[in-house]
mmCIF file of N, CA and C in Angstrom:
data_model
loop_
_atom_site.group_PDB
_atom_site.id
_atom_site.type_symbol
_atom_site.label_atom_id
_atom_site.label_comp_id
_atom_site.label_asym_id
_atom_site.label_seq_id
_atom_site.Cartn_x
_atom_site.Cartn_y
_atom_site.Cartn_z
ATOM 1 N N MET A 1 0.984 -1.636 0.263
ATOM 2 C CA MET A 1 0.057 0.434 0.022
ATOM 3 C C MET A 1 1.245 1.061 -0.211
ATOM 4 N N PRO A 2 2.235 1.530 0.742
ATOM 5 C CA PRO A 2 2.708 2.465 0.813
ATOM 6 C C PRO A 2 3.341 2.978 -0.821
ATOM 7 N N ASP A 3 3.961 1.504 -1.450
ATOM 8 C CA ASP A 3 3.950 2.033 -2.677
ATOM 9 C C ASP A 3 2.874 2.853 -3.471
ATOM 10 N N PHE A 4 1.737 2.151 -3.389
ATOM 11 C CA PHE A 4 0.733 2.978 -4.481
ATOM 12 C C PHE A 4 1.300 4.581 -4.161
ATOM 13 N N PHE A 5 1.356 4.800 -3.204
ATOM 14 C CA PHE A 5 1.075 6.446 -2.727
ATOM 15 C C PHE A 5 2.716 7.095 -3.359
ATOM 16 N N LEU A 6 3.947 6.182 -3.712
ATOM 17 C CA LEU A 6 4.914 6.340 -4.785
ATOM 18 C C LEU A 6 5.345 6.823 -5.760
ATOM 19 N N ASN A 7 4.071 6.604 -6.595
ATOM 20 C CA ASN A 7 3.617 6.594 -7.926
ATOM 21 C C ASN A 7 3.095 7.972 -8.477
ATOM 22 N N THR A 8 4.003 8.820 -8.934
ATOM 23 C CA THR A 8 4.281 9.796 -9.308
ATOM 24 C C THR A 8 2.459 9.631 -10.118
ATOM 25 N N THR A 9 2.297 9.164 -10.483
ATOM 26 C CA THR A 9 0.984 9.492 -11.844
ATOM 27 C C THR A 9 -0.203 10.001 -10.074
ATOM 28 N N VAL A 10 -0.217 9.137 -9.528
ATOM 29 C CA VAL A 10 -0.737 8.958 -8.443
ATOM 30 C C VAL A 10 -0.323 10.423 -7.327
ATOM 31 N N GLN A 11 0.768 10.803 -6.979
ATOM 32 C CA GLN A 11 0.394 11.943 -6.448
ATOM 33 C C GLN A 11 0.442 13.058 -7.496
ATOM 34 N N ALA A 12 0.120 13.331 -8.387
ATOM 35 C CA ALA A 12 0.110 14.258 -9.561
ATOM 36 C C ALA A 12 -1.585 14.301 -9.468
ATOM 37 N N GLY A 13 -2.162 13.114 -9.504
ATOM 38 C CA GLY A 13 -3.696 13.306 -8.960
ATOM 39 C C GLY A 13 -4.343 13.131 -7.664
ATOM 40 N N LEU A 14 -3.218 13.006 -6.940
ATOM 41 C CA LEU A 14 -3.786 14.273 -5.256
ATOM 42 C C LEU A 14 -3.429 15.176 -5.443
ATOM 43 N N SER A 15 -2.320 15.556 -6.078
ATOM 44 C CA SER A 15 -2.150 17.454 -6.225
ATOM 45 C C SER A 15 -3.275 18.582 -7.188
ATOM 46 N N VAL A 16 -3.641 17.535 -8.252
ATOM 47 C CA VAL A 16 -5.137 18.337 -8.384
ATOM 48 C C VAL A 16 -5.690 18.027 -7.747
ATOM 49 N N LEU A 17 -6.613 17.062 -7.090
ATOM 50 C CA LEU A 17 -7.353 17.519 -6.670
ATOM 51 C C LEU A 17 -7.800 18.265 -5.364
ATOM 52 N N VAL A 18 -6.597 18.514 -4.636
ATOM 53 C CA VAL A 18 -5.995 19.359 -3.796
ATOM 54 C C VAL A 18 -6.657 20.797 -4.257
ATOM 55 N N LEU A 19 -5.893 21.372 -5.221
ATOM 56 C CA LEU A 19 -5.969 21.759 -5.754
ATOM 57 C C LEU A 19 -7.025 22.516 -5.831
ATOM 58 N N CYS A 20 -8.024 21.858 -6.859
ATOM 59 C CA CYS A 20 -9.398 21.717 -7.102
ATOM 60 C C CYS A 20 -9.785 21.789 -6.056
ATOM 61 N N ILE A 21 -9.860 21.435 -4.966
ATOM 62 C CA ILE A 21 -9.978 21.641 -3.234
ATOM 63 C C ILE A 21 -10.480 23.048 -2.892
ATOM 64 N N LEU A 22 -8.956 23.670 -3.108
ATOM 65 C CA LEU A 22 -8.761 24.553 -2.719
ATOM 66 C C LEU A 22 -9.648 26.321 -3.434
ATOM 67 N N ILE A 23 -9.246 25.452 -4.658
ATOM 68 C CA ILE A 23 -9.962 26.348 -5.531
ATOM 69 C C ILE A 23 -11.467 27.411 -5.698
ATOM 70 N N ALA A 24 -12.406 25.929 -5.618
ATOM 71 C CA ALA A 24 -13.700 25.691 -4.806
ATOM 72 C C ALA A 24 -13.641 26.513 -3.853
ATOM 73 N N ALA A 25 -12.570 26.392 -2.318
ATOM 74 C CA ALA A 25 -12.675 27.751 -1.502
ATOM 75 C C ALA A 25 -13.039 28.304 -1.452
ATOM 76 N N GLY A 26 -11.824 28.778 -2.122
ATOM 77 C CA GLY A 26 -11.846 30.183 -2.946
ATOM 78 C C GLY A 26 -12.886 30.578 -3.269
ATOM 79 N N PHE A 27 -13.183 30.191 -4.041
ATOM 80 C CA PHE A 27 -14.604 30.819 -4.988
ATOM 81 C C PHE A 27 -15.795 30.731 -4.028
ATOM 82 N N TYR A 28 -16.014 29.740 -3.111
ATOM 83 C CA TYR A 28 -17.271 30.033 -2.363
ATOM 84 C C TYR A 28 -16.608 31.178 -0.964
ATOM 85 N N LEU A 29 -15.433 31.237 -0.810
ATOM 86 C CA LEU A 29 -15.315 32.644 0.129
ATOM 87 C C LEU A 29 -15.307 34.145 -0.980
ATOM 88 N N VAL A 30 -15.368 34.397 -1.957
ATOM 89 C CA VAL A 30 -15.386 35.288 -2.538
ATOM 90 C C VAL A 30 -16.384 35.614 -3.038
ATOM 91 N N SER A 31 -17.915 34.747 -3.007
ATOM 92 C CA SER A 31 -18.848 34.963 -3.793
ATOM 93 C C SER A 31 -19.513 34.975 -2.465
ATOM 94 N N SER A 32 -19.287 34.223 -0.760
ATOM 95 C CA SER A 32 -19.710 35.149 0.238
ATOM 96 C C SER A 32 -19.758 36.453 0.987
ATOM 97 N N TYR A 33 -18.946 36.928 0.274
ATOM 98 C CA TYR A 33 -18.023 37.907 0.835
ATOM 99 C C TYR A 33 -18.713 38.950 -0.037
ATOM 100 N N ARG A 34 -18.754 38.751 -1.391
ATOM 101 C CA ARG A 34 -19.385 39.585 -2.588
ATOM 102 C C ARG A 34 -21.061 39.567 -1.869
ATOM 103 N N ASP A 35 -21.415 38.882 -1.663
ATOM 104 C CA ASP A 35 -23.075 38.999 -1.225
ATOM 105 C C ASP A 35 -23.155 39.552 -0.045
ATOM 106 N N TYR A 36 -22.403 39.540 0.650
ATOM 107 C CA TYR A 36 -22.763 40.407 2.235
ATOM 108 C C TYR A 36 -22.478 41.784 1.485
ATOM 109 N N ASN A 37 -21.276 42.604 0.726
ATOM 110 C CA ASN A 37 -20.936 43.582 0.196
ATOM 111 C C ASN A 37 -22.426 43.851 -0.053
ATOM 112 N N ALA A 38 -22.897 43.364 -1.492
ATOM 113 C CA ALA A 38 -23.709 43.790 -2.581
ATOM 114 C C ALA A 38 -25.129 44.280 -1.540
ATOM 115 N N ASN A 39 -25.565 43.193 -0.598
ATOM 116 C CA ASN A 39 -26.357 43.528 0.864
ATOM 117 C C ASN A 39 -26.338 44.822 1.438
ATOM 118 N N ASP A 40 -25.072 45.145 1.535
ATOM 119 C CA ASP A 40 -24.732 46.466 2.506
ATOM 120 C C ASP A 40 -25.408 47.589 2.076
ATOM 121 N N GLY A 41 -25.849 48.035 1.121
ATOM 122 C CA GLY A 41 -25.416 49.360 0.425
ATOM 123 C C GLY A 41 -26.432 50.178 1.011
ATOM 124 N N GLU A 42 -26.974 51.356 0.795
ATOM 125 C CA GLU A 42 -27.994 51.708 1.061
ATOM 126 C C GLU A 42 -28.862 51.941 -0.063
ATOM 127 N N THR A 43 -30.262 52.394 1.038
ATOM 128 C CA THR A 43 -31.460 52.586 0.139
ATOM 129 C C THR A 43 -31.623 54.540 -0.255
ATOM 130 N N VAL A 44 -32.327 54.092 -1.582
ATOM 131 C CA VAL A 44 -32.417 55.658 -2.089
ATOM 132 C C VAL A 44 -32.533 56.404 -1.029
ATOM 133 N N TYR A 45 -33.405 56.357 -0.171
ATOM 134 C CA TYR A 45 -33.742 57.139 0.664
ATOM 135 C C TYR A 45 -32.879 57.594 2.087
ATOM 136 N N GLU A 46 -32.139 56.522 2.019
ATOM 137 C CA GLU A 46 -31.354 57.093 3.038
ATOM 138 C C GLU A 46 -30.284 57.950 2.848
ATOM 139 N N THR A 47 -29.810 57.603 1.326
ATOM 140 C CA THR A 47 -28.800 58.587 0.409
ATOM 141 C C THR A 47 -29.520 59.799 0.633
ATOM 142 N N LEU A 48 -30.801 60.248 0.065
ATOM 143 C CA LEU A 48 -31.414 61.562 0.032
ATOM 144 C C LEU A 48 -30.921 62.110 1.264
ATOM 145 N N ALA A 49 -31.656 61.411 2.748
ATOM 146 C CA ALA A 49 -31.390 61.668 3.864
ATOM 147 C C ALA A 49 -29.919 62.247 4.167
ATOM 148 N N ASN A 50 -29.298 61.166 4.035
ATOM 149 C CA ASN A 50 -27.577 61.879 3.875
ATOM 150 C C ASN A 50 -27.521 62.802 3.296
ATOM 151 N N LEU A 51 -28.255 63.159 1.507
ATOM 152 C CA LEU A 51 -27.850 64.496 1.196
ATOM 153 C C LEU A 51 -28.190 65.340 1.826
ATOM 154 N N LYS A 52 -29.431 65.756 2.821
ATOM 155 C CA LYS A 52 -29.923 67.087 3.374
ATOM 156 C C LYS A 52 -29.080 67.027 4.266
ATOM 157 N N GLU A 53 -28.933 66.150 5.296
ATOM 158 C CA GLU A 53 -27.545 66.639 6.183
ATOM 159 C C GLU A 53 -26.497 67.566 5.589
ATOM 160 N N MET A 54 -25.547 66.579 4.104
ATOM 161 C CA MET A 54 -24.618 67.404 4.006
ATOM 162 C C MET A 54 -24.891 68.917 4.038
ATOM 163 N N HIS A 55 -26.475 69.067 3.415
ATOM 164 C CA HIS A 55 -26.858 70.054 2.859
ATOM 165 C C HIS A 55 -26.829 71.163 3.995
ATOM 166 N N LEU A 56 -27.866 70.598 4.516
ATOM 167 C CA LEU A 56 -27.903 71.484 6.166
ATOM 168 C C LEU A 56 -26.406 71.593 7.036
ATOM 169 N N ARG A 57 -25.292 71.280 6.505
ATOM 170 C CA ARG A 57 -24.000 71.541 7.113
ATOM 171 C C ARG A 57 -23.567 72.062 6.518
ATOM 172 N N GLY A 58 -23.493 72.556 5.379
ATOM 173 C CA GLY A 58 -22.954 73.842 4.674
ATOM 174 C C GLY A 58 -21.971 72.617 4.186
ATOM 175 N N GLU A 59 -22.013 71.861 3.852
ATOM 176 C CA GLU A 59 -20.625 70.612 3.241
ATOM 177 C C GLU A 59 -21.133 70.675 1.514
ATOM 178 N N ILE A 60 -22.537 71.075 0.942
ATOM 179 C CA ILE A 60 -22.814 70.778 -0.413
ATOM 180 C C ILE A 60 -23.638 72.664 -0.471
ATOM 181 N N SER A 61 -23.956 73.429 -1.481
ATOM 182 C CA SER A 61 -24.699 74.392 -1.788
ATOM 183 C C SER A 61 -26.211 73.646 -1.766
ATOM 184 N N GLU A 62 -27.087 74.809 -1.985
ATOM 185 C CA GLU A 62 -28.379 74.719 -2.211
ATOM 186 C C GLU A 62 -28.404 74.044 -3.980
ATOM 187 N N GLU A 63 -27.694 74.537 -5.077
ATOM 188 C CA GLU A 63 -27.887 74.024 -6.450
ATOM 189 C C GLU A 63 -27.658 72.942 -6.296
ATOM 190 N N GLU A 64 -26.268 72.132 -5.854
ATOM 191 C CA GLU A 64 -25.367 70.790 -6.068
ATOM 192 C C GLU A 64 -26.642 69.775 -5.318
ATOM 193 N N TYR A 65 -26.790 70.447 -3.764
ATOM 194 C CA TYR A 65 -27.873 69.548 -3.215
ATOM 195 C C TYR A 65 -29.620 69.229 -4.633
ATOM 196 N N ARG A 66 -29.986 70.701 -4.856
ATOM 197 C CA ARG A 66 -31.034 70.069 -5.993
ATOM 198 C C ARG A 66 -30.749 69.682 -7.192
ATOM 199 N N THR A 67 -29.801 69.544 -7.884
ATOM 200 C CA THR A 67 -29.096 68.664 -8.839
ATOM 201 C C THR A 67 -28.860 67.085 -8.542
ATOM 202 N N ILE A 68 -28.229 67.068 -7.450
ATOM 203 C CA ILE A 68 -28.153 65.983 -6.822
ATOM 204 C C ILE A 68 -29.542 64.630 -6.594
ATOM 205 N N GLN A 69 -30.124 65.585 -5.770
ATOM 206 C CA GLN A 69 -31.619 65.465 -5.823
ATOM 207 C C GLN A 69 -32.317 64.825 -6.730
ATOM 208 N N ALA A 70 -32.311 65.954 -7.945
ATOM 209 C CA ALA A 70 -33.291 65.466 -9.237
ATOM 210 C C ALA A 70 -32.623 64.366 -9.845
ATOM 211 N N THR A 71 -31.591 64.281 -9.919
ATOM 212 C CA THR A 71 -30.476 63.260 -10.953
ATOM 213 C C THR A 71 -31.360 61.974 -10.056
ATOM 214 N N THR A 72 -30.868 61.838 -8.985
ATOM 215 C CA THR A 72 -31.270 60.442 -7.960
ATOM 216 C C THR A 72 -33.068 60.137 -7.992
ATOM 217 N N GLN A 73 -33.738 61.103 -7.383
ATOM 218 C CA GLN A 73 -34.941 61.260 -7.787
ATOM 219 C C GLN A 73 -35.544 60.517 -9.300
ATOM 220 N N ARG A 74 -34.696 60.881 -10.689
ATOM 221 C CA ARG A 74 -35.168 60.688 -11.704
ATOM 222 C C ARG A 74 -34.260 59.121 -12.194
ATOM 223 N N GLN A 75 -33.491 59.272 -11.759
ATOM 224 C CA GLN A 75 -33.193 57.484 -11.464
ATOM 225 C C GLN A 75 -33.737 56.727 -11.135
ATOM 226 N N LEU A 76 -34.387 57.005 -9.977
ATOM 227 C CA LEU A 76 -35.054 56.419 -9.216
ATOM 228 C C LEU A 76 -36.983 55.700 -9.999
ATOM 229 N N ALA A 77 -36.761 56.285 -10.629
ATOM 230 C CA ALA A 77 -37.781 56.659 -11.184
ATOM 231 C C ALA A 77 -38.377 56.256 -12.582
ATOM 232 N N ASP A 78 -36.743 55.971 -12.938
ATOM 233 C CA ASP A 78 -36.376 55.453 -14.287
ATOM 234 C C ASP A 78 -36.247 53.824 -14.106
ATOM 235 N N ARG A 79 -35.869 54.029 -12.701
ATOM 236 C CA ARG A 79 -35.803 52.050 -12.434
ATOM 237 C C ARG A 79 -36.932 51.186 -12.043
ATOM 238 N N MET A 80 -37.775 52.196 -11.545
ATOM 239 C CA MET A 80 -39.038 51.632 -11.004
ATOM 240 C C MET A 80 -39.959 51.720 -12.518
ATOM 241 N N GLN A 81 -39.881 52.498 -13.479
ATOM 242 C CA GLN A 81 -40.738 52.054 -14.735
ATOM 243 C C GLN A 81 -40.278 51.117 -15.607
ATOM 244 N N ASN A 82 -38.773 51.115 -15.217
ATOM 245 C CA ASN A 82 -38.290 49.390 -16.145
ATOM 246 C C ASN A 82 -38.262 48.291 -15.826
ATOM 247 N N ASP A 83 -38.629 48.747 -14.467
ATOM 248 C CA ASP A 83 -38.464 47.149 -13.808
ATOM 249 C C ASP A 83 -40.312 47.338 -12.583
ATOM 250 N N PRO A 84 -41.320 46.717 -13.267
ATOM 251 C CA PRO A 84 -42.495 46.789 -12.186
ATOM 252 C C PRO A 84 -42.092 45.540 -11.226
ATOM 253 N N SER A 85 -41.535 45.234 -10.756
ATOM 254 C CA SER A 85 -41.027 44.485 -9.708
ATOM 255 C C SER A 85 -40.732 45.070 -8.578
ATOM 256 N N THR A 86 -40.276 46.071 -8.355
ATOM 257 C CA THR A 86 -39.906 47.029 -7.097
ATOM 258 C C THR A 86 -41.281 47.119 -7.016
ATOM 259 N N PRO A 87 -41.310 47.255 -5.786
ATOM 260 C CA PRO A 87 -41.782 48.048 -4.380
ATOM 261 C C PRO A 87 -42.759 49.433 -4.648
ATOM 262 N N ALA A 88 -43.996 49.578 -4.231
ATOM 263 C CA ALA A 88 -44.224 50.978 -5.053
ATOM 264 C C ALA A 88 -43.580 51.094 -3.407
ATOM 265 N N GLY A 89 -42.784 52.958 -4.259
ATOM 266 C CA GLY A 89 -42.098 53.973 -3.152
ATOM 267 C C GLY A 89 -40.616 53.341 -3.405
ATOM 268 N N GLY A 90 -40.187 52.045 -3.888
ATOM 269 C CA GLY A 90 -39.087 51.945 -3.919
ATOM 270 C C GLY A 90 -37.942 51.783 -2.725
ATOM 271 N N GLU A 91 -38.486 51.206 -1.965
ATOM 272 C CA GLU A 91 -37.874 50.815 -1.140
ATOM 273 C C GLU A 91 -37.475 49.705 -1.457
ATOM 274 N N GLY A 92 -36.136 49.598 -0.411
ATOM 275 C CA GLY A 92 -34.808 48.618 -0.521
ATOM 276 C C GLY A 92 -33.973 48.982 -1.718
ATOM 277 N N THR A 93 -34.866 49.961 -2.655
ATOM 278 C CA THR A 93 -33.429 50.069 -3.765
ATOM 279 C C THR A 93 -32.019 50.802 -3.733
ATOM 280 N N LYS A 94 -31.548 50.163 -4.063
ATOM 281 C CA LYS A 94 -29.903 50.883 -3.727
ATOM 282 C C LYS A 94 -29.965 51.986 -4.326
ATOM 283 N N ALA A 95 -28.917 52.727 -3.883
ATOM 284 C CA ALA A 95 -27.980 53.756 -4.744
ATOM 285 C C ALA A 95 -27.217 53.932 -5.156
#
């Protein structure tokens, strides 16, 4: 039996098997991390609330505030029009 593992063909096969297992584990870790980050974004309403806070603190001007707000609302309306499965009001929609 110990002679079986000394065969170079068997060693190569085992090496490929270990490599495939490591690659599969790597893909699993990366995909679980990406899913975690994808669900971590802000909704449109949180983004608009943060935008308003920035405006109130004076970090952005009235013109910048209105421009960004209009653009964000237009994108939300387009997204809701193109995707009928979006809930009413666009809740849960990521910015």
